[in-house]
Coordinates of C-alpha atoms in Angstrom, one line a residue:
Chain A
M526 CA 11.5 6.0 -88.5
A527 CA 11.6 7.9 -91.8
N528 CA 11.0 11.4 -93.2
S529 CA 7.5 12.5 -94.1
K530 CA 6.7 12.6 -97.8
P531 CA 3.9 14.1 -99.9
V532 CA 1.3 12.1 -101.7
M533 CA 2.2 12.7 -105.3
S534 CA -0.6 11.7 -107.7
M535 CA -0.6 13.2 -111.2
Y536 CA -3.0 15.8 -109.9
D537 CA -0.8 16.7 -106.9
A538 CA 2.3 17.3 -108.9
P539 CA 1.3 20.7 -110.4
M540 CA 0.2 21.9 -107.0
W541 CA 3.6 21.1 -105.5
E542 CA 5.3 22.9 -108.4
S543 CA 3.2 26.0 -107.5
I544 CA 4.3 25.7 -103.8
G545 CA 7.9 25.6 -105.1
R546 CA 7.1 29.0 -106.7
H547 CA 5.8 30.3 -103.3
R548 CA 2.3 30.7 -104.6
L549 CA -0.2 27.9 -103.9
E550 CA -2.4 27.1 -106.9
L551 CA -5.5 24.8 -106.8
Q552 CA -7.7 23.5 -109.5
T553 CA -10.9 25.4 -110.1
C554 CA -13.8 23.8 -111.9
S555 CA -14.4 25.2 -115.4
R556 CA -18.2 24.6 -115.0
C557 CA -19.1 25.6 -111.4
A558 CA -15.9 27.4 -110.3
R559 CA -15.5 25.3 -107.2
F560 CA -12.0 24.9 -105.8
R561 CA -10.7 21.3 -105.4
Y562 CA -8.5 20.2 -102.5
P563 CA -6.9 17.8 -102.5
P564 CA -6.3 18.0 -106.3
A565 CA -8.7 15.6 -108.1
P566 CA -9.7 14.2 -111.5
I567 CA -13.3 15.4 -111.2
C568 CA -15.4 18.1 -109.5
A569 CA -17.3 16.5 -106.6
N570 CA -19.9 19.3 -106.9
C571 CA -20.9 19.1 -110.6
L572 CA -18.9 16.1 -111.9
S573 CA -17.1 18.2 -114.5
L574 CA -13.7 16.9 -115.6
D575 CA -12.6 20.3 -116.7
Y576 CA -10.5 22.6 -114.6
R577 CA -7.7 25.2 -114.6
W578 CA -5.1 26.0 -112.1
H579 CA -5.7 29.2 -110.1
P580 CA -3.6 30.8 -107.4
I581 CA -5.4 31.2 -104.0
A582 CA -5.5 34.6 -102.4
G583 CA -3.5 33.1 -99.5
R584 CA -5.8 34.0 -96.6
G585 CA -7.8 31.8 -94.2
T586 CA -9.2 31.2 -90.8
I587 CA -8.1 28.5 -88.3
L588 CA -10.9 25.9 -87.7
S589 CA -8.9 23.8 -85.2
W590 CA -5.4 22.9 -84.1
V591 CA -3.4 20.2 -82.4
I592 CA 0.1 19.9 -80.7
F593 CA 2.1 16.8 -81.4
H594 CA 4.0 15.5 -78.3
R595 CA 5.0 12.2 -79.9
Q596 CA 7.5 11.8 -82.8
Y597 CA 6.4 9.9 -85.9
F598 CA 8.8 11.2 -88.5
D599 CA 12.5 12.1 -88.5
D600 CA 11.7 15.5 -89.9
H601 CA 9.1 16.5 -87.4
V602 CA 10.4 16.8 -83.9
P603 CA 7.8 17.4 -81.2
P604 CA 6.4 19.6 -79.8
Y605 CA 5.0 21.0 -83.1
N606 CA 1.6 22.2 -84.2
V607 CA -0.7 21.4 -87.1
V608 CA -3.6 23.8 -87.9
A609 CA -6.7 23.2 -90.1
V610 CA -7.3 26.4 -92.1
Q611 CA -10.4 27.1 -94.1
I612 CA -9.2 29.3 -97.0
E613 CA -11.3 32.1 -98.4
E614 CA -11.9 30.0 -101.5
G615 CA -13.6 27.3 -99.4
P616 CA -11.5 24.2 -98.9
I617 CA -9.8 23.2 -95.7
I618 CA -6.0 22.9 -95.9
L619 CA -3.8 21.5 -93.1
S620 CA -0.5 23.3 -92.5
N621 CA 1.9 24.5 -89.7
L622 CA 1.5 27.8 -87.9
V623 CA 4.9 29.5 -87.8
G624 CA 5.8 32.6 -85.7
P625 CA 3.8 33.9 -82.8
V626 CA 0.7 31.8 -81.8
P627 CA -2.6 33.2 -80.4
E628 CA -3.2 33.6 -76.7
G629 CA -5.8 31.0 -75.6
S630 CA -7.9 29.4 -78.3
W631 CA -6.5 29.5 -81.8
I632 CA -9.9 28.9 -83.4
G633 CA -11.1 31.8 -85.5
A634 CA -7.6 33.3 -85.8
E635 CA -7.0 34.8 -89.3
V636 CA -3.9 33.6 -91.1
E637 CA -2.0 34.0 -94.3
F638 CA 0.0 31.5 -96.3
C639 CA 3.8 31.8 -96.4
Y640 CA 6.5 29.3 -97.6
G641 CA 9.5 27.7 -96.1
E642 CA 12.1 25.0 -96.7
H643 CA 11.4 21.7 -95.0
A644 CA 13.5 18.5 -95.3
G645 CA 14.7 19.5 -98.7
R646 CA 11.3 20.6 -100.2
M647 CA 9.4 23.8 -100.2
Q648 CA 6.2 23.7 -98.2
H649 CA 3.4 26.1 -97.4
Q650 CA 3.0 27.3 -93.8
V651 CA 0.7 29.9 -92.3
R652 CA 1.3 32.8 -89.9
L653 CA -1.1 35.1 -88.0
R654 CA -2.2 38.0 -90.2
E655 CA -2.2 40.6 -87.4
H656 CA 1.4 39.7 -86.7
S657 CA 2.5 40.1 -90.3
S658 CA 0.8 43.5 -90.6
I659 CA 2.5 44.6 -87.5
A660 CA 5.8 43.4 -88.9
A661 CA 5.1 45.2 -92.1
E662 CA 4.4 48.4 -90.3
S663 CA 7.5 48.2 -88.2
A664 CA 9.6 47.4 -91.3
Chain B
M493 CA -37.0 7.6 -84.3
R494 CA -40.1 5.3 -84.6
P495 CA -42.3 5.4 -87.7
T496 CA -44.4 8.6 -87.5
S497 CA -47.6 7.3 -89.0
A498 CA -49.6 4.2 -88.2
N499 CA -51.0 4.3 -91.7
D500 CA -47.6 4.2 -93.4
Q501 CA -46.9 0.6 -92.3
S502 CA -46.6 -1.3 -95.6
G503 CA -43.9 0.0 -97.9
A504 CA -41.1 1.8 -96.1
E505 CA -41.5 0.1 -92.7
M506 CA -41.5 -3.4 -94.2
R507 CA -38.3 -2.5 -96.0
D508 CA -36.9 -0.9 -92.9
R509 CA -37.4 -4.2 -91.0
N510 CA -36.1 -6.5 -93.6
L511 CA -33.1 -7.7 -91.5
A512 CA -34.8 -7.7 -88.1
K513 CA -34.3 -11.0 -86.3
V514 CA -33.3 -12.7 -89.5
A515 CA -30.2 -14.2 -87.7
A516 CA -28.8 -14.8 -84.3
V517 CA -25.3 -15.3 -82.8
V518 CA -25.0 -18.9 -81.6
G519 CA -21.3 -18.9 -80.7
V520 CA -18.5 -16.6 -79.6
G521 CA -14.8 -17.1 -79.0
H522 CA -11.6 -15.2 -78.4
T523 CA -7.9 -15.8 -77.7
D524 CA -6.1 -15.3 -74.4
W525 CA -5.5 -11.6 -74.7
T526 CA -3.8 -11.1 -71.3
A527 CA -1.6 -14.2 -71.5
D528 CA -0.5 -13.4 -75.1
H529 CA 0.0 -9.7 -74.2
G530 CA 2.5 -10.9 -71.5
R531 CA 4.3 -13.2 -73.9
V532 CA 4.6 -10.5 -76.6
R533 CA 5.9 -8.0 -74.1
A534 CA 8.5 -10.6 -73.2
G535 CA 9.6 -10.7 -76.8
E536 CA 7.8 -13.9 -77.8
K537 CA 5.5 -14.3 -80.8
P538 CA 2.7 -16.7 -79.6
H539 CA 0.9 -16.8 -83.0
D540 CA 0.5 -14.9 -86.2
S541 CA -2.8 -13.4 -87.4
Y542 CA -4.0 -16.7 -88.9
G543 CA -3.1 -18.5 -85.7
Y544 CA -5.1 -16.1 -83.6
A545 CA -8.0 -16.4 -86.0
A546 CA -7.9 -20.2 -85.9
I547 CA -7.9 -20.4 -82.1
A548 CA -10.8 -18.0 -81.8
F549 CA -12.8 -19.9 -84.5
T550 CA -12.4 -23.3 -82.7
R551 CA -13.6 -21.7 -79.5
A552 CA -16.6 -20.1 -81.1
L553 CA -17.5 -23.4 -82.7
E554 CA -17.2 -25.2 -79.4
D555 CA -19.3 -22.5 -77.7
A556 CA -22.0 -23.1 -80.4
G557 CA -21.7 -26.9 -80.1
L558 CA -21.4 -27.2 -83.8
H559 CA -19.1 -29.2 -86.1
R560 CA -17.0 -27.4 -88.7
D561 CA -18.9 -29.1 -91.5
Q562 CA -22.1 -27.4 -90.4
V563 CA -20.6 -24.0 -91.3
D564 CA -21.6 -22.9 -94.9
G565 CA -20.5 -19.3 -94.9
L566 CA -17.2 -17.6 -94.0
I567 CA -16.4 -13.9 -93.5
V568 CA -12.8 -13.0 -92.5
G569 CA -11.5 -9.9 -90.9
P570 CA -9.4 -7.2 -92.7
T571 CA -5.9 -8.5 -91.8
T572 CA -6.1 -12.0 -93.2
A573 CA -6.7 -13.4 -96.7
Y574 CA -10.1 -15.0 -97.2
E575 CA -8.9 -18.1 -99.1
R576 CA -6.1 -18.9 -96.7
V577 CA -8.4 -18.7 -93.7
G578 CA -10.9 -21.0 -95.4
E579 CA -8.0 -23.3 -96.3
L580 CA -6.7 -23.4 -92.8
L581 CA -10.1 -24.1 -91.2
G582 CA -11.1 -26.6 -93.9
I583 CA -14.2 -24.6 -94.9
D584 CA -15.4 -24.7 -98.5
A585 CA -18.1 -22.1 -98.0
R586 CA -21.1 -21.5 -100.4
W587 CA -20.9 -17.8 -99.5
G588 CA -17.9 -15.9 -98.3
G589 CA -16.2 -12.5 -98.0
Q590 CA -13.9 -10.1 -96.2
A591 CA -15.1 -7.3 -93.9
D592 CA -14.5 -5.4 -90.7
A593 CA -16.4 -6.4 -87.6
M594 CA -19.6 -4.4 -88.0
L595 CA -19.9 -5.0 -91.7
A596 CA -19.2 -8.7 -91.3
V597 CA -22.2 -9.0 -89.0
I598 CA -24.4 -7.1 -91.4
Q599 CA -23.1 -9.1 -94.4
A600 CA -23.8 -12.4 -92.5
C601 CA -27.5 -11.2 -92.0
M602 CA -27.7 -10.2 -95.7
A603 CA -26.4 -13.6 -96.9
I604 CA -28.7 -15.5 -94.6
K605 CA -31.7 -13.4 -95.6
A606 CA -30.9 -14.0 -99.2
G607 CA -30.7 -17.8 -98.6
L608 CA -27.0 -17.8 -99.6
A609 CA -25.9 -19.3 -96.3
E610 CA -27.4 -20.6 -93.1
V611 CA -24.5 -20.8 -90.6
V612 CA -21.8 -18.1 -91.1
A613 CA -18.5 -18.0 -89.3
L614 CA -16.9 -14.6 -88.7
V615 CA -13.2 -14.9 -88.0
Y616 CA -10.7 -12.3 -87.1
G617 CA -7.0 -12.5 -86.1
N618 CA -4.4 -9.7 -85.8
D619 CA -0.8 -9.9 -84.7
Q620 CA -0.5 -6.1 -84.9
R621 CA 1.6 -5.7 -81.7
S622 CA 4.1 -8.5 -82.2
A623 CA 4.3 -7.5 -85.9
S624 CA 5.0 -3.9 -84.9
A625 CA 2.1 -2.5 -86.9
R626 CA 2.4 1.3 -87.1
Y627 CA -0.7 3.5 -87.1
G628 CA 1.3 6.7 -87.6
G629 CA 4.4 7.8 -89.5
A630 CA 5.5 6.5 -92.9
D631 CA 3.2 3.9 -94.5
P632 CA 0.6 3.7 -91.6
V633 CA -2.0 1.0 -91.3
G634 CA -5.1 2.1 -93.2
G635 CA -3.3 4.6 -95.5
G636 CA -4.4 2.7 -98.6
A637 CA -8.0 2.9 -97.6
F638 CA -8.2 6.5 -96.2
L639 CA -6.3 9.3 -98.0
S640 CA -6.7 11.5 -94.9
Y641 CA -4.4 9.1 -93.0
V642 CA -1.5 10.0 -95.3
Y643 CA -2.2 13.2 -97.2
H644 CA -1.2 15.7 -94.5
A645 CA 2.0 13.9 -93.6
P646 CA 4.3 16.6 -95.0
W647 CA 3.1 18.9 -92.2
G648 CA 3.7 16.1 -89.6
F649 CA 0.0 15.3 -89.4
T650 CA -0.2 11.6 -89.0
S651 CA -1.9 8.9 -86.9
Q652 CA -5.6 8.4 -86.5
G653 CA -5.4 9.8 -83.0
A654 CA -4.3 13.2 -84.5
L655 CA -7.4 13.3 -86.8
Y656 CA -9.6 12.8 -83.7
A657 CA -7.5 15.3 -81.7
M658 CA -8.2 17.9 -84.4
M659 CA -11.9 17.0 -84.4
F660 CA -12.2 17.0 -80.6
R661 CA -10.4 20.4 -80.3
R662 CA -13.0 22.1 -82.4
Y663 CA -15.8 20.1 -80.7
M664 CA -14.6 21.4 -77.4
A665 CA -14.9 25.0 -78.7
V666 CA -18.3 24.4 -80.2
T667 CA -19.9 22.5 -77.3
G668 CA -18.0 23.6 -74.3
I669 CA -17.0 20.0 -73.4
T670 CA -13.7 19.9 -71.4
E671 CA -10.8 17.5 -71.1
A672 CA -12.0 16.5 -67.7
D673 CA -15.4 15.6 -69.2
L674 CA -13.7 13.5 -71.8
G675 CA -11.7 11.9 -69.0
Q676 CA -14.9 10.3 -67.7
V677 CA -14.6 7.8 -70.6
A678 CA -11.2 6.5 -69.7
V679 CA -12.0 6.3 -66.0
A680 CA -15.4 4.5 -66.6
Q681 CA -13.9 2.0 -69.1
R682 CA -11.0 1.2 -66.8
L683 CA -13.6 0.6 -64.0
A684 CA -15.3 -1.9 -66.3
A685 CA -11.9 -3.5 -67.2
S686 CA -11.1 -3.9 -63.5
R687 CA -14.0 -6.4 -63.4
N688 CA -13.0 -8.2 -66.6
P689 CA -10.4 -10.9 -66.3
N690 CA -9.9 -10.7 -70.1
A691 CA -8.9 -7.1 -70.0
I692 CA -5.3 -6.1 -70.5
M693 CA -5.4 -3.0 -68.3
Q694 CA -7.3 -3.9 -65.1
K695 CA -5.8 -1.2 -62.7
R696 CA -8.3 1.5 -62.1
I697 CA -7.4 5.1 -62.8
T698 CA -8.7 8.4 -61.3
L699 CA -9.7 11.6 -63.2
D700 CA -6.6 13.3 -61.7
E701 CA -4.4 10.5 -63.1
Y702 CA -6.1 11.0 -66.5
L703 CA -5.6 14.7 -66.5
S704 CA -1.9 14.5 -65.4
S705 CA -1.1 11.8 -68.0
A706 CA 1.0 12.8 -71.0
Y707 CA -0.5 14.2 -74.2
V708 CA 0.1 12.2 -77.3
C709 CA -1.5 14.6 -79.7
E710 CA -2.9 17.5 -77.6
P711 CA -5.7 17.7 -76.6
L712 CA -5.8 13.9 -76.4
H713 CA -4.0 12.1 -73.6
L714 CA -2.3 8.7 -73.5
F715 CA -5.5 7.2 -71.8
D716 CA -7.6 8.4 -74.7
Y717 CA -5.8 6.0 -77.0
C718 CA -6.6 2.3 -77.7
L719 CA -4.3 -0.6 -76.7
I720 CA -2.6 -2.2 -79.7
N721 CA -2.4 -5.9 -79.0
D722 CA -2.4 -9.3 -80.6
G723 CA -5.5 -11.5 -80.6
G724 CA -8.4 -13.1 -82.3
V725 CA -12.2 -13.1 -82.1
A726 CA -14.8 -15.3 -83.8
L727 CA -18.6 -15.4 -84.0
I728 CA -21.0 -18.0 -85.4
I729 CA -24.2 -16.4 -86.8
A730 CA -27.1 -18.7 -87.9
E731 CA -30.5 -18.2 -89.5
S732 CA -33.0 -17.6 -86.6
S733 CA -35.0 -20.8 -86.7
R734 CA -31.8 -22.8 -87.1
A735 CA -30.3 -20.8 -84.2
R736 CA -33.1 -21.8 -81.9
R737 CA -32.3 -25.5 -82.6
I738 CA -28.6 -24.9 -82.0
R739 CA -29.0 -23.4 -78.5
L740 CA -31.6 -22.2 -76.0
D741 CA -30.3 -18.6 -75.7
P742 CA -29.4 -17.3 -79.2
V743 CA -28.7 -13.6 -79.3
Y744 CA -30.7 -12.0 -82.1
I745 CA -29.6 -9.2 -84.4
H746 CA -32.7 -6.9 -84.1
G747 CA -31.5 -4.2 -86.4
V748 CA -28.7 -2.8 -88.4
G749 CA -28.0 0.7 -89.8
R750 CA -25.4 2.4 -91.9
S751 CA -24.7 5.9 -93.3
D752 CA -21.4 7.1 -94.7
L753 CA -20.0 10.6 -95.0
N754 CA -17.4 10.7 -97.8
H755 CA -17.8 14.3 -99.0
G756 CA -14.7 16.3 -98.2
A757 CA -13.3 13.5 -96.1
T758 CA -9.6 14.0 -96.9
S759 CA -9.7 17.6 -95.8
L760 CA -11.6 16.5 -92.6
E761 CA -15.0 18.2 -93.5
P762 CA -17.2 15.5 -91.9
R763 CA -15.1 15.8 -88.7
L764 CA -14.7 19.6 -88.4
F765 CA -18.0 20.8 -89.8
D766 CA -20.4 17.9 -89.0
F767 CA -18.8 15.9 -86.1
Y768 CA -20.3 12.9 -88.0
R769 CA -23.8 13.9 -86.8
P770 CA -25.7 13.5 -90.1
A771 CA -24.3 10.0 -90.6
Q772 CA -25.1 9.0 -87.0
A773 CA -28.6 10.4 -87.2
Q774 CA -29.4 8.4 -90.4
S775 CA -27.8 5.3 -89.0
A776 CA -29.8 5.7 -85.8
E777 CA -33.1 6.2 -87.6
Q778 CA -32.5 3.0 -89.6
V779 CA -31.3 0.8 -86.8
F780 CA -34.0 1.9 -84.3
N781 CA -36.8 1.6 -86.8
M782 CA -35.7 -1.8 -87.8
A783 CA -35.5 -3.0 -84.2
G784 CA -38.7 -1.3 -83.2
V785 CA -37.0 0.2 -80.1
G786 CA -35.3 3.5 -79.2
P787 CA -32.3 4.7 -77.2
A788 CA -34.3 4.6 -73.9
D789 CA -34.7 0.8 -74.4
M790 CA -31.0 0.1 -74.5
D791 CA -29.4 -1.4 -71.4
V792 CA -25.8 -1.2 -72.7
L793 CA -24.1 1.0 -75.3
Q794 CA -21.0 -0.4 -77.0
V795 CA -19.0 2.2 -79.0
Y796 CA -16.0 1.6 -81.3
D797 CA -13.5 3.4 -79.2
S798 CA -10.2 3.6 -81.0
F799 CA -10.2 7.0 -79.2
S800 CA -12.2 8.0 -76.2
C801 CA -13.9 10.9 -78.0
H802 CA -16.0 8.5 -80.1
I803 CA -18.2 8.2 -77.0
P804 CA -19.5 11.7 -76.6
L805 CA -19.9 11.9 -80.4
A806 CA -22.0 8.7 -80.3
L807 CA -24.1 9.9 -77.3
E808 CA -25.1 13.0 -79.2
G809 CA -25.3 11.5 -82.7
Y810 CA -27.4 8.5 -81.8
G811 CA -29.8 10.5 -79.6
Y812 CA -28.8 9.4 -76.1
C813 CA -28.5 13.1 -75.1
K814 CA -29.1 16.5 -76.8
I815 CA -26.6 17.9 -79.2
G816 CA -23.9 19.6 -77.2
D817 CA -24.9 17.9 -73.9
A818 CA -22.5 14.9 -73.9
G819 CA -20.1 16.5 -71.5
R820 CA -22.8 17.0 -68.9
F821 CA -24.3 13.6 -69.6
M822 CA -21.0 11.8 -69.0
R823 CA -20.2 13.9 -65.9
E824 CA -23.6 13.9 -64.2
D825 CA -25.8 11.1 -65.5
G826 CA -22.8 8.7 -65.9
I827 CA -21.5 6.2 -68.4
S828 CA -20.1 3.5 -66.1
L829 CA -21.2 0.1 -64.6
D830 CA -21.9 1.9 -61.4
K831 CA -23.9 4.9 -62.6
G832 CA -26.0 5.8 -65.6
L833 CA -25.8 4.2 -69.0
P834 CA -23.1 1.5 -69.1
I835 CA -20.8 2.0 -72.0
N836 CA -18.1 -0.4 -73.2
T837 CA -18.7 -2.8 -70.4
S838 CA -15.6 -4.9 -71.2
G839 CA -13.3 -2.0 -71.0
G840 CA -13.4 -1.6 -74.8
H841 CA -10.5 -0.7 -76.9
L842 CA -9.1 1.6 -74.3
S843 CA -8.7 -1.0 -71.5
E844 CA -9.6 -4.5 -72.7
S845 CA -7.9 -4.7 -76.1
Y846 CA -7.9 -3.0 -79.5
M847 CA -9.6 -5.8 -81.4
Q848 CA -11.0 -3.4 -84.0
G849 CA -14.6 -3.6 -82.9
W850 CA -14.7 -7.4 -82.8
N851 CA -14.4 -7.6 -79.0
H852 CA -17.4 -5.3 -78.7
Q853 CA -19.5 -7.8 -80.6
I854 CA -18.8 -10.8 -78.3
E855 CA -19.1 -8.6 -75.2
S856 CA -22.6 -7.6 -76.4
V857 CA -23.5 -11.3 -76.8
R858 CA -22.1 -12.3 -73.4
Q859 CA -24.0 -9.4 -71.7
L860 CA -27.2 -10.7 -73.2
R861 CA -26.4 -14.2 -72.2
R862 CA -25.8 -13.0 -68.7
E863 CA -22.3 -14.5 -68.6
C864 CA -20.3 -11.4 -67.5
G865 CA -19.8 -12.1 -63.8
E866 CA -18.8 -9.0 -61.9
R867 CA -19.4 -6.7 -64.8
Q868 CA -22.8 -8.1 -65.7
V869 CA -25.4 -5.4 -66.4
A870 CA -28.7 -6.5 -64.6
N871 CA -31.6 -7.5 -66.7
C872 CA -29.8 -6.8 -69.9
R873 CA -32.3 -7.1 -72.8
Y874 CA -30.8 -4.8 -75.6
V875 CA -27.3 -3.8 -76.5
H876 CA -26.6 -1.1 -79.1
Y877 CA -23.3 -1.3 -80.9
S878 CA -22.1 1.7 -82.9
S879 CA -19.0 2.7 -84.8
D880 CA -18.3 5.8 -86.8
V881 CA -14.7 5.3 -88.0
A882 CA -13.8 8.1 -90.5
G883 CA -17.5 9.1 -90.6
K884 CA -18.9 5.8 -91.6
A885 CA -21.6 5.3 -89.1
V886 CA -22.6 1.6 -88.6
S887 CA -25.0 0.4 -86.0
I888 CA -26.2 -3.0 -84.7
I889 CA -28.8 -3.8 -82.0
Y890 CA -28.5 -7.1 -80.3
G891 CA -31.2 -8.5 -78.1
R892 CA -32.8 -11.6 -76.5

């Protein structure tokens, strides 16, 4: 077995640097303003090559989730979850839900992005928004 | 699915039917899956991918009653190099290529239609189990072809089963289908395998056993996953008039269809937003138009079942039931040899062997040749094969 590792194309590297700064940035198309994920050389919507990096607001909704019961990587010990989150800007991003999990179905739960150290690199994660607001109020 | 207007017969419909009954399968062969499975489990390595491919080819050739020198086209499966297979089998083809099972069949029809070949051998061998091929983790099989297989690894998201688990979880929420409904697939296919001496897993299972089995990637259970094994499969496809001279009962390819969803594929949009339906609908329209038949005419449905959830998706996408009705269809109408529409009559990838769609092709042919013994579907006239791996919906209709 081995540790998991990110795909690191020349377009991915700036995104991972932004994750390292605890604020996920994605490319936005200079012509049609569409966000790209994964990072890409061209806009699949309007075929423009031009883009700039833009931080995402950091909020999204869970579309689906799974629980791994089998181990595939040294750095991911089951059971652990993976969630598919549609961010407000449009794209779907896969991440891990940390902290409390919803009762029953997770689909439709509102989440916000947070950041944590994983196997020597900084990664994005998500947590339930209601939980974080409760935590903020109690703090 | 049929042409809507009788007046619109010339242009579109003629094009639609361009590959209908152009070619027929005249020979099929496979390696000894059960015996080799036992040997691999005992730590032996019976053959490598090329060896399995070679054995399957000689058996298909013998089944067709042909000599090697009568083969003028060669298509090899994805795990072996084209030139080396041709070298091993002594075939200097005038047309050749490399393709997966479903596209190999379609490419053979295209080459024959174009006059580039007349008798095409399709040859597949895979030593994936004895070679410890890994479909999840670091450097998984298929990672070079599908970015979605590797892109989400930093969050532990790996293995093709996990992609289908993510898709099926949302599909459950949208349609109301349950894990018990999905369990009908594994139970029905194991029933079929119990009547198939070639199947690796022949012991029947109950729905309770399915539900109490371990999760691999929840909500998918162990029984929802295909069986990784060594083996080989080969088919000989010939131009139709030639096929009739080769044997009395050639199995014709009545139609083919294809439609691909690539948009947003890495972030799983075709899975989570569309459940592959637009691709399946287009592929269905093309294949049924070309064959001049519809879902109600099919006696057997073969579905590429790397995971069980391909079956409900195909039932809805190809028009065998209404959208959102697959759970009820499987539970009440039935999908087994004993009840309803027989699906994956050999046991499929879940219970016969994971031969990457190749075993479904030869099972289709054998059902139509009425060679299937205990698992034979009575009066089998048409078999529909479909695959929708990663949202690429490919469809073939075989018939007498």
